[in-house]
XYZ file of C-alpha atoms in Angstrom:
744
model
C 68.412 65.229 98.387
C 64.519 65.615 96.907
C 62.091 62.746 97.853
C 59.143 61.536 96.273
C 57.112 58.550 96.826
C 60.483 57.199 98.960
C 62.822 58.319 95.676
C 65.931 60.459 95.199
C 64.787 63.234 92.455
C 66.432 65.812 91.420
C 64.807 69.399 90.995
C 63.544 68.519 87.189
C 62.491 65.561 88.511
C 60.878 65.990 91.545
C 58.789 69.249 89.488
C 57.288 66.176 87.265
C 56.293 64.438 90.161
C 54.477 67.774 91.458
C 52.738 68.999 88.114
C 51.323 65.215 88.587
C 50.114 65.939 92.167
C 49.157 69.196 91.142
C 45.184 70.761 90.239
C 46.422 70.523 85.899
C 44.523 67.581 84.335
C 47.567 66.398 82.164
C 51.741 66.638 82.268
C 53.397 66.509 78.869
C 56.942 66.375 79.387
C 59.907 66.130 77.086
C 62.570 63.990 78.261
C 66.130 63.504 77.168
C 68.778 60.402 76.552
C 69.227 59.279 80.166
C 67.396 61.494 82.001
C 65.509 59.309 84.080
C 61.912 59.115 82.738
C 61.112 55.512 84.435
C 62.407 56.465 87.995
C 60.384 59.674 87.452
C 57.123 58.084 86.105
C 57.347 55.189 89.640
C 58.078 58.298 91.479
C 54.751 59.548 90.535
C 52.851 56.861 91.299
C 54.223 55.417 94.266
C 53.745 59.112 95.357
C 50.445 59.301 94.217
C 49.809 56.050 96.284
C 51.107 57.163 99.421
C 49.955 61.285 99.594
C 46.778 60.272 97.965
C 46.010 57.085 99.413
C 45.561 55.901 96.069
C 45.652 52.520 95.365
C 48.233 51.235 92.519
C 45.895 49.363 90.448
C 44.013 52.668 90.130
C 46.728 53.547 87.068
C 47.256 52.306 83.281
C 50.385 52.350 82.929
C 51.127 52.174 78.534
C 54.686 51.157 77.310
C 55.555 51.090 73.716
C 57.556 47.489 73.371
C 57.593 44.462 76.185
C 60.609 45.430 77.426
C 59.683 48.475 78.858
C 56.693 46.663 80.028
C 59.134 44.620 82.199
C 61.208 47.126 83.293
C 58.061 49.346 84.619
C 56.444 46.023 86.385
C 60.319 45.548 87.649
C 60.298 49.142 89.417
C 57.202 49.555 90.689
C 57.642 45.986 92.470
C 61.564 47.454 93.523
C 60.005 50.521 94.684
C 56.883 48.999 97.116
C 59.124 46.364 98.468
C 61.379 49.387 100.195
C 58.486 51.341 100.717
C 58.026 48.315 102.822
C 60.891 47.951 104.106
C 60.960 51.356 105.184
C 58.120 50.828 106.904
C 59.751 47.937 108.686
C 62.464 49.923 109.949
C 60.145 52.622 111.127
C 58.479 51.158 112.980
C 54.855 51.556 111.309
C 53.207 48.740 110.955
C 49.929 50.693 109.918
C 51.888 51.871 106.243
C 53.451 48.635 106.383
C 49.866 46.850 105.903
C 49.099 49.692 102.932
C 51.955 48.763 101.344
C 51.735 44.983 101.510
C 48.325 45.348 99.830
C 49.721 47.538 96.945
C 51.894 44.603 96.554
C 49.416 42.203 95.604
C 47.726 45.155 93.888
C 50.655 44.775 91.133
C 49.256 41.687 89.521
C 46.448 43.706 88.583
C 47.716 47.315 87.388
C 47.299 47.687 83.624
C 51.018 47.707 82.056
C 51.009 47.334 78.439
C 51.143 48.351 74.998
C 49.225 50.575 73.450
C 47.854 47.961 71.398
C 47.007 45.772 74.851
C 45.004 48.543 76.220
C 42.714 48.758 73.059
C 42.394 45.327 72.624
C 40.996 45.293 76.819
C 39.099 48.133 75.620
C 37.318 46.521 72.680
C 36.871 43.279 74.811
C 35.004 45.381 77.419
C 33.492 48.139 75.297
C 33.593 46.980 71.712
C 30.103 45.171 71.508
C 28.801 48.972 70.791
C 30.448 49.069 67.631
C 29.294 44.965 67.177
C 32.633 43.920 67.855
C 32.050 40.318 69.997
C 33.295 39.456 72.979
C 35.397 36.555 71.915
C 37.514 39.281 69.137
C 40.078 36.903 68.728
C 43.326 38.938 67.700
C 44.239 37.325 63.807
C 48.947 36.911 64.602
C 48.786 34.549 61.669
C 50.519 36.105 58.183
C 48.656 33.440 56.172
C 44.948 34.865 56.579
C 46.015 38.277 54.781
C 48.174 36.198 51.903
C 44.677 34.456 51.435
C 42.758 37.272 50.906
C 46.299 38.950 48.685
C 45.830 35.549 46.389
C 42.091 35.897 46.263
C 42.719 39.693 45.223
C 45.234 38.712 42.761
C 43.104 35.498 40.579
C 39.934 38.026 40.502
C 42.267 40.835 39.156
C 43.316 39.124 36.488
C 39.720 39.874 34.434
C 38.823 42.881 36.039
C 38.340 45.774 33.743
C 39.634 48.053 35.963
C 42.477 46.490 37.171
C 44.037 44.796 34.232
C 45.770 47.148 32.675
C 48.130 46.208 35.718
C 48.627 42.394 34.563
C 49.413 43.176 30.908
C 53.169 42.163 30.506
C 53.655 44.043 27.131
C 52.653 47.929 29.845
C 53.889 46.910 33.259
C 56.827 44.619 33.210
C 56.789 42.750 36.863
C 56.547 38.824 38.110
C 53.530 37.835 39.353
C 55.410 37.332 42.933
C 56.799 41.152 42.590
C 53.629 42.227 42.204
C 51.955 39.945 45.499
C 55.149 42.005 47.193
C 54.398 45.344 46.270
C 50.841 45.414 47.113
C 51.440 43.648 50.314
C 53.993 46.439 51.081
C 51.834 49.702 50.446
C 48.499 47.825 51.549
C 50.077 47.724 55.580
C 52.183 51.306 54.358
C 48.817 52.654 54.151
C 47.425 51.360 57.312
C 50.761 51.717 59.510
C 50.198 55.505 58.244
C 46.771 55.006 60.585
C 45.093 55.867 57.053
C 41.767 54.618 55.917
C 42.599 52.048 52.660
C 38.977 53.886 51.682
C 39.500 57.415 52.053
C 43.023 56.891 50.068
C 41.862 54.961 47.463
C 39.116 57.633 47.011
C 40.951 60.519 47.105
C 43.077 58.806 44.260
C 40.285 58.270 42.345
C 39.610 61.863 42.420
C 42.636 62.911 41.402
C 42.578 65.503 38.678
C 45.676 65.651 37.065
C 43.941 64.091 33.457
C 47.477 62.408 32.582
C 48.165 59.862 30.502
C 49.133 57.905 33.843
C 46.043 58.775 35.832
C 45.013 55.025 35.011
C 47.874 53.396 36.271
C 47.542 55.114 39.837
C 43.344 54.553 39.595
C 44.091 50.356 38.626
C 46.645 50.039 42.357
C 43.827 52.635 44.143
C 40.942 49.508 43.082
C 43.549 46.678 43.405
C 44.365 48.252 46.900
C 40.119 48.189 47.452
C 39.617 45.274 46.924
C 42.074 43.380 48.910
C 40.717 45.929 51.489
C 36.875 44.363 51.316
C 38.699 40.666 50.807
C 40.388 40.173 54.078
C 37.530 42.789 56.046
C 34.928 39.511 54.973
C 37.833 37.025 56.194
C 38.474 38.786 59.375
C 34.052 38.571 60.259
C 34.519 35.367 59.265
C 36.981 34.202 62.279
C 35.612 36.886 63.998
C 38.775 39.002 64.619
C 40.435 41.803 64.302
C 44.497 42.476 63.268
C 46.666 44.832 64.957
C 45.652 47.999 62.977
C 42.412 47.639 63.559
C 42.714 47.885 67.256
C 44.025 51.184 67.317
C 41.474 51.725 64.774
C 38.252 50.885 65.911
C 39.088 52.352 69.148
C 39.891 55.310 68.105
C 36.246 55.617 66.748
C 35.359 53.745 69.645
C 36.012 55.881 72.021
C 35.455 58.987 69.632
C 32.029 58.052 68.685
C 31.181 57.269 72.291
C 33.199 60.067 74.205
C 30.423 60.607 76.565
C 29.957 56.576 77.377
C 33.031 55.304 77.656
C 35.518 57.587 79.025
C 34.198 57.732 82.177
C 33.338 53.614 82.438
C 37.225 53.738 81.904
C 37.741 56.559 84.553
C 35.852 54.212 86.779
C 38.210 51.110 86.622
C 41.550 53.049 86.151
C 42.357 56.900 87.998
C 45.619 57.900 85.621
C 46.824 56.989 82.292
C 50.426 57.882 82.419
C 52.135 57.067 78.950
C 55.448 56.205 77.948
C 57.566 56.902 74.551
C 54.911 59.029 73.633
C 57.140 60.241 70.607
C 56.702 56.971 69.168
C 52.766 56.880 68.595
C 51.333 58.326 66.185
C 47.507 60.974 65.377
C 45.228 58.268 65.993
C 46.789 56.478 69.018
C 46.588 60.244 70.471
C 43.212 60.685 69.897
C 42.372 57.748 71.911
C 44.659 58.935 75.093
C 42.769 62.796 74.054
C 39.305 61.444 74.254
C 39.485 59.141 77.678
C 41.682 61.867 79.681
C 38.645 64.416 80.755
C 36.939 61.895 82.998
C 40.574 61.181 84.643
C 41.957 62.550 87.730
C 45.390 63.101 85.754
C 47.461 62.186 82.115
C 50.843 61.988 81.955
C 52.760 61.813 78.751
C 56.153 61.456 78.488
C 58.130 61.366 75.559
C 61.734 62.474 73.428
C 61.076 64.187 69.913
C 65.052 63.038 69.300
C 64.733 59.286 70.160
C 60.915 59.699 67.819
C 62.766 56.581 65.205
C 59.578 54.917 63.983
C 57.945 57.454 61.308
C 57.798 54.423 58.858
C 55.642 52.724 60.984
C 53.824 55.697 60.952
C 54.916 57.504 64.380
C 54.474 61.732 64.568
C 57.396 63.267 66.207
C 55.049 66.077 66.689
C 52.220 64.329 68.460
C 53.984 66.167 72.511
C 53.872 69.261 70.974
C 50.363 68.570 69.743
C 49.057 67.000 72.572
C 50.655 69.906 74.850
C 48.970 72.679 72.491
C 45.152 70.235 72.766
C 46.015 70.947 76.567
C 46.612 74.276 76.385
C 49.506 73.191 78.132
C 53.669 73.536 77.956
C 56.173 70.608 78.008
C 58.204 70.366 81.098
C 61.846 69.719 80.610
C 63.476 66.285 81.646
C 66.946 66.969 79.922
C 69.837 66.297 82.569
C 71.095 62.867 81.243
C 72.841 61.083 84.319
C 73.719 58.052 81.708
C 77.615 59.608 80.000
C 80.111 60.556 81.824
C 81.214 64.069 82.047
C 83.936 63.780 78.907
C 81.058 61.882 76.976
C 78.903 64.222 77.666
C 81.112 67.167 76.063
C 81.485 64.935 72.617
C 77.977 63.944 72.427
C 76.649 67.938 72.847
C 79.729 69.100 70.619
C 78.330 66.788 67.941
C 74.806 66.894 68.424
C 74.679 71.354 68.256
C 76.834 70.677 64.981
C 74.108 68.468 63.438
C 70.719 71.039 65.170
C 72.032 73.094 62.383
C 70.294 70.922 60.056
C 67.711 69.622 62.319
C 65.723 72.133 64.071
C 64.892 69.307 66.881
C 68.250 69.166 67.768
C 68.397 71.866 68.896
C 66.842 71.056 72.363
C 69.906 70.264 74.844
C 71.122 67.343 76.492
C 72.380 68.982 79.770
C 75.282 67.424 81.967
C 73.660 66.248 85.094
C 75.200 67.829 88.321
C 76.619 64.324 89.391
C 78.150 63.370 86.284
C 80.592 60.710 86.682
C 84.133 62.105 85.598
C 86.150 59.245 85.240
C 89.721 58.320 85.937
C 90.863 56.013 83.238
C 92.656 56.402 80.279
C 89.846 55.295 77.906
C 88.809 58.305 75.070
C 84.716 58.604 75.040
C 84.360 59.704 71.674
C 86.308 57.295 68.882
C 86.262 57.642 64.852
C 88.385 55.261 62.592
C 88.196 55.618 58.968
C 89.545 52.836 56.965
C 90.079 53.642 53.512
C 87.758 50.986 51.545
C 85.294 51.913 48.495
C 83.965 48.551 47.388
C 83.715 45.570 49.497
C 83.938 47.615 52.677
C 82.129 44.831 55.326
C 85.506 43.126 55.763
C 87.821 45.101 56.751
C 85.086 47.071 58.781
C 84.579 43.375 60.917
C 87.841 43.134 60.886
C 88.524 46.656 62.693
C 85.416 45.972 64.149
C 87.574 42.238 65.804
C 90.575 44.792 66.775
C 88.822 47.317 68.660
C 86.364 44.666 71.242
C 90.398 43.560 71.888
C 91.560 46.655 72.002
C 89.557 47.205 74.524
C 89.688 44.238 76.568
C 91.794 44.114 79.288
C 91.894 47.842 79.807
C 90.982 49.608 82.883
C 87.372 51.489 83.025
C 86.360 53.659 86.043
C 82.685 52.942 87.075
C 80.809 55.183 89.355
C 79.607 52.677 91.746
C 83.279 50.419 92.074
C 86.131 52.607 90.484
C 89.074 51.285 88.655
C 87.929 47.503 87.082
C 89.269 45.376 83.960
C 86.915 46.104 80.766
C 85.013 43.076 80.415
C 83.209 40.870 76.677
C 79.722 42.051 78.966
C 80.660 45.981 78.946
C 80.453 45.842 75.206
C 77.797 46.611 72.884
C 77.727 46.028 69.235
C 74.818 48.635 67.704
C 73.679 47.488 63.544
C 71.903 49.546 61.910
C 69.798 46.519 60.416
C 69.145 43.169 61.594
C 70.466 41.535 57.944
C 73.596 43.431 58.805
C 73.472 41.883 62.329
C 73.270 38.242 61.578
C 75.464 38.588 58.963
C 78.455 39.607 61.492
C 76.951 36.694 63.980
C 77.617 34.280 61.294
C 81.537 34.977 60.786
C 81.753 35.998 64.147
C 84.905 33.551 65.967
C 83.957 31.322 68.242
C 86.566 32.166 71.189
C 84.223 35.493 71.350
C 81.077 34.877 72.906
C 78.415 36.615 71.488
C 75.012 37.458 72.730
C 72.082 38.803 70.118
C 70.672 41.149 72.662
C 67.631 42.467 70.503
C 65.004 40.133 72.329
C 62.196 38.321 71.471
C 62.999 35.110 72.478
C 60.686 34.214 75.121
C 58.771 31.945 73.337
C 61.874 30.040 71.609
C 63.405 29.486 75.230
C 62.821 25.312 76.426
C 61.806 25.628 79.518
C 58.807 27.535 78.271
C 58.551 25.515 74.790
C 58.781 22.099 77.433
C 55.905 23.626 79.756
C 53.749 24.084 76.690
C 54.063 20.633 76.161
C 53.029 19.534 79.971
C 50.236 21.569 79.125
C 48.667 20.118 76.117
C 49.715 16.464 78.128
C 47.426 17.884 80.506
C 44.373 19.220 78.951
C 44.867 15.474 75.965
C 45.576 13.216 78.433
C 44.993 10.484 78.534
C 46.108 10.782 74.138
C 49.344 8.752 74.039
C 51.399 10.825 71.712
C 51.004 14.792 74.279
C 52.315 11.973 76.719
C 55.212 10.839 74.655
C 55.569 14.601 73.886
C 56.083 16.336 77.249
C 58.192 12.861 78.787
C 61.756 13.554 78.990
C 61.227 17.471 79.622
C 61.635 18.263 83.285
C 58.157 18.976 84.065
C 57.444 14.461 83.447
C 61.541 13.811 83.918
C 60.902 10.130 83.048
C 61.849 7.801 80.099
C 59.468 5.199 79.113
C 61.127 1.606 78.664
C 61.960 0.414 75.389
C 60.103 -2.605 76.157
C 56.393 -0.275 75.129
C 57.399 -0.517 71.746
C 57.696 -4.499 70.956
C 59.839 -5.958 68.660
C 57.139 -8.450 67.532
C 55.174 -5.481 66.078
C 52.351 -5.192 69.615
C 52.392 -1.746 71.538
C 51.661 -0.775 75.211
C 49.635 1.708 75.740
C 52.519 4.346 76.893
C 49.190 5.035 79.181
C 49.231 2.228 80.860
C 53.026 2.125 81.204
C 52.413 5.930 82.790
C 49.789 4.783 85.117
C 51.761 2.083 86.389
C 54.873 3.157 87.169
C 55.424 4.059 90.977
C 58.339 7.318 90.585
C 55.729 8.831 88.263
C 52.741 8.129 90.339
C 52.787 11.792 92.423
C 53.072 13.232 88.737
C 50.330 11.307 88.002
C 48.292 12.373 91.284
C 49.326 16.357 90.186
C 47.855 15.727 86.414
C 44.751 14.297 87.955
C 43.979 17.632 90.959
C 44.764 19.941 88.094
C 41.886 18.813 85.620
C 39.450 18.502 88.465
C 40.928 22.255 89.287
C 40.011 23.475 85.703
C 36.163 24.365 86.745
C 36.860 26.566 89.410
C 40.877 28.252 89.156
C 42.590 30.726 87.350
C 44.692 29.777 84.926
C 47.594 31.905 87.106
C 46.495 29.455 90.000
C 46.510 26.390 87.520
C 50.487 27.465 86.291
C 51.164 27.685 89.555
C 49.533 24.723 90.756
C 51.656 22.488 87.831
C 55.091 24.176 89.132
C 54.320 22.940 92.346
C 53.775 19.181 91.913
C 56.468 19.018 88.683
C 58.653 20.363 91.123
C 60.210 22.051 88.071
C 60.977 24.856 89.729
C 63.528 23.336 91.426
C 64.455 21.097 89.000
C 66.571 24.446 87.120
C 67.364 25.818 90.663
C 69.712 22.966 91.054
C 70.865 22.939 87.790
C 71.487 27.340 88.907
C 69.257 28.089 85.606
C 67.383 31.384 87.832
C 66.923 31.842 83.882
C 64.530 29.272 83.514
C 62.500 30.337 86.903
C 62.039 33.875 86.079
C 61.160 33.048 82.764
C 58.465 30.812 84.187
C 57.341 33.417 86.938
C 57.159 35.340 83.051
C 54.339 32.784 81.879
C 52.095 33.341 84.805
C 52.813 37.021 84.785
C 51.354 37.095 81.101
C 48.529 34.479 81.837
C 47.623 37.396 84.223
C 47.732 40.187 81.342
C 45.740 37.809 78.905
C 43.086 37.733 82.219
C 43.476 41.577 82.092
C 41.577 41.676 78.664
C 39.029 38.498 79.060
C 38.506 35.872 81.486
C 39.754 32.970 79.745
C 39.919 29.262 80.634
C 43.099 26.794 80.211
C 41.750 25.959 76.775
C 41.640 29.305 75.783
C 45.297 30.485 77.358
C 46.586 26.616 75.763
C 45.499 27.979 72.621
C 46.769 31.790 73.135
C 50.219 30.311 74.072
C 50.055 27.734 70.848
C 49.339 30.865 68.719
C 52.284 32.846 70.199
C 54.848 30.294 69.370
C 54.126 29.591 66.185
C 53.500 32.701 65.365
C 57.347 33.340 66.442
C 55.979 36.077 68.995
C 57.982 38.542 69.904
C 58.663 38.999 73.757
C 61.905 39.472 76.246
C 62.701 36.369 78.573
C 62.361 37.902 82.824
C 65.287 40.201 84.066
C 66.124 37.946 86.705
C 67.561 41.555 88.215
C 70.904 39.088 89.016
C 73.978 41.307 87.046
C 76.542 37.901 87.558
C 73.362 35.799 85.710
C 74.323 37.706 83.132
C 76.679 36.261 80.301
C 79.927 37.998 80.382
C 79.591 38.273 75.693
C 79.524 40.972 73.854
C 76.190 42.497 73.428
C 74.655 42.376 69.538
C 71.523 44.438 69.005
C 70.133 47.202 66.395
C 69.863 50.083 67.698
C 65.724 50.588 67.308
C 65.892 47.292 70.016
C 68.716 48.973 72.084
C 66.424 51.945 72.799
C 65.941 52.467 76.355
C 69.148 50.453 76.709
C 73.048 51.090 77.806
C 76.013 50.427 77.735
C 80.082 50.581 79.153
C 81.295 50.524 75.928
C 79.698 50.867 72.406
C 81.222 50.111 68.675
C 78.552 51.224 65.910
C 80.265 49.702 62.532
C 80.319 51.223 58.798
C 78.810 54.742 59.269
C 80.466 55.089 56.071
C 77.016 53.610 55.031
C 75.189 56.012 52.352
C 71.552 56.799 53.788
C 70.118 57.113 50.577
C 71.578 57.011 47.125
C 69.341 57.552 44.938
C 68.899 54.173 43.408
C 67.114 53.516 46.517
C 64.614 55.844 46.820
C 60.778 54.868 47.003
C 58.496 54.092 44.201
C 55.349 53.905 46.478
C 53.929 57.785 47.967
C 50.790 57.891 49.817
C 50.132 61.676 50.805
C 46.927 62.789 52.766
C 44.424 65.174 50.438
C 46.069 63.237 47.653
C 46.645 59.641 48.002
C 48.124 57.664 45.666
C 51.175 58.542 43.712
C 54.167 55.699 42.096
C 56.479 54.317 39.687
C 55.612 51.202 38.145
C 58.045 49.119 35.923
C 58.068 50.623 32.766
C 58.163 54.520 34.245
C 54.165 54.438 34.210
C 52.254 55.923 37.259
C 53.934 58.528 38.014
C 52.436 61.738 38.204
C 53.152 65.748 37.902
C 53.887 65.844 41.913
C 55.912 63.317 42.610
C 59.057 64.837 42.579
C 57.725 66.682 45.320
C 56.936 64.143 46.860
C 60.222 62.145 46.674
C 62.394 65.509 48.548
C 60.035 65.315 51.127
C 60.636 62.336 51.783
C 64.554 62.967 51.183
C 64.572 65.481 53.596
C 61.968 63.433 55.875
C 64.342 60.023 55.288
C 67.736 62.263 56.792
C 65.810 63.238 60.046
C 64.759 60.253 60.884
C 68.822 58.894 60.215
C 69.857 61.966 62.381
C 67.601 60.824 65.373
C 68.381 57.485 64.688
C 72.145 58.106 64.807
C 71.312 60.443 67.947
C 69.606 56.674 69.654
C 73.090 54.568 69.033
C 75.765 57.345 70.145
C 73.045 58.242 73.603
C 73.594 54.395 74.130
C 76.778 54.588 75.402
C 78.024 55.577 79.102
C 81.660 55.915 79.219
C 82.986 54.892 75.752
C 81.329 54.980 71.275
C 83.425 53.916 69.266
C 82.505 54.946 64.966
C 84.119 52.725 61.774
C 83.509 54.368 58.675
C 84.914 54.481 55.146
C 85.171 55.128 51.753
C 86.272 59.719 50.661
C 87.900 61.123 53.871
C 85.920 64.396 51.734
C 82.732 65.721 53.825
C 79.822 65.371 51.518
C 76.797 68.084 51.729
C 73.537 66.763 53.330
C 72.036 66.977 49.291
C 74.202 64.063 47.800
C 73.739 60.820 47.258
C 76.688 59.555 49.315
C 75.353 61.251 52.453
C 76.072 58.854 55.703
C 76.656 58.976 59.396
C 80.243 59.465 58.520
C 79.771 62.684 57.176
C 77.277 63.894 60.370
C 80.792 63.606 62.182
C 83.083 64.925 60.367
C 80.811 67.774 59.799
C 80.531 68.305 62.933
C 85.149 66.742 63.294
C 86.421 71.257 64.026
C 84.212 71.854 67.012
C 85.070 67.461 68.246
C 89.034 67.968 67.917
C 88.949 71.364 70.121
C 87.977 69.022 73.429
C 91.135 67.947 73.031
C 92.991 64.454 72.121
C 91.989 63.123 75.357
C 88.524 63.019 74.942
C 88.076 63.217 70.505
C 89.873 60.971 68.218
C 89.217 61.214 64.616
C 91.301 58.629 62.541
């Protein structure tokens, strides 16, 4: 057993911690699925805190999603708590005091996404780029829609763009043009490209063909939209999520010698998880900040780079290693799959590696891989002989597989043999559309949870908290008070007599202030309003929970999830405070924006397995990344990945600009076929990565359901599907034996 930071690690994992402790300024890690990268990162933090006597808030830990942020924070908190317990057991009170201090410092440790990190950079240093400290992140889509409408209205009479509005030439309805223009604009910016640069590249094309006018017109349209949207953002004093990255990259590059030392005075270490999902723009920010930091750790797996549609570059891991003259360390031993499932995965990925170079990086079997003592077949493929109207037969087969798995014996690594339950099964979908179709018709007698996350701001306790804050800030406003009454925060119902049948009303505030039962709540509201001027938002929220006794209310109901969500709201307020000092009113405004915009944030993890409902999990492959399930069912693997009629009609390439096909076959250049073929190759590689992620979510069993012809297609066929990846590897899989693989 190798210990680092008090955590037991493998030799591979310990080597990474030792590298972080060494003299080199950067450690780059290529980590496979289930290889323990989060465990290794947390161990690195705790080991540095113990051995170098640095503080836990000297670290900036960048994650890719809010869910990963929560997991990182929880792992750190758990690790620190274990160190406190160890110190107590050893009677080392000095060590105990040190770790208690670290426990307090976790609240001020930066753990968040690259966008939140960039927001902090702009808030603190953006004045050099004339970005005001009070800059808002524009989340509402209507700001962009306003710019889009103004652009199209003006372009109707603009000679540079009027060719696009000639219905005899380009046949599309106004709303269709609106949708396309928005997609093109977001696609270009999502790839980290400047609209101005792309427009100029397009205008510089030397094709001299009759379709150049159409490409130029689209370029002018995009340029006009960019100008309009920039003006609106300047008017509102705001930036959007793409601006965060672009402006941050410009900022740290232009003022590298000033800003990098300032950032290093706040953070000594910068750790980045899921680095394969970043792009070159984000990489440049990390690289520019690194010279003055004590150490930088980046961890990723190019086999799991499944965000190419957002501009992520799967090669950035190797690029940052090359920039720093270092070789990526390997973290390849996965403890997630059982020994039998790993053999099947290896056979599949070895065969796919003949077509996709990135899969030649093997996922090795851990020395202590679990060898199950049950009769479940780890790798299953079931085929249905239907070609059209496949949804219902596949749906019925999914239901049957769930029923088949339930009640069977599964050998758990920790508890031994037990019976398969609903909570052991996850159905993984390729898209939200497919997931929602299944949800709509799933039998009511089978419990299901949509595990795609992001529902935090839709929970009743969070909405009730919003109403209570509104009532406090606007008191004595009767409407706000009425909304808060009847919630667990203000659990009273006003008597009907306050709304008199004779048409007269008693002011709701008068009843509330005179009602003896409400007295302590009234005093609490008055006290909190006094504290607003001196206390920070997290303290005010905590005080509100105390005088309303809302945590006790949910505790009596046994609703630990609601209590955890309320605590997460306090944590969120602390994170916002990291970026800028906020008054309660400013926090409330941000809270309101999150509710109205449907901001995506996951619920708090209670850490209680028994508290998790016994239900089937539904998730998309993208949402399931980083998660694991005992049994995974993947339906519809016979779906064609890229039929010819689904090839994109818009391309953008650095150095060339835009190329596209408009209705009526207008706009296409002589290079369009070249872009199309490159897109096909890139798309199939991305789909191979997505299949890799889907298959590696399983701990014990993966079952795939396909349809169509049993004949194996070729990769250049428009019928190529995940089913063909599996059947191509069929001979290698079959050699493992029927106790490991079943292909029906």
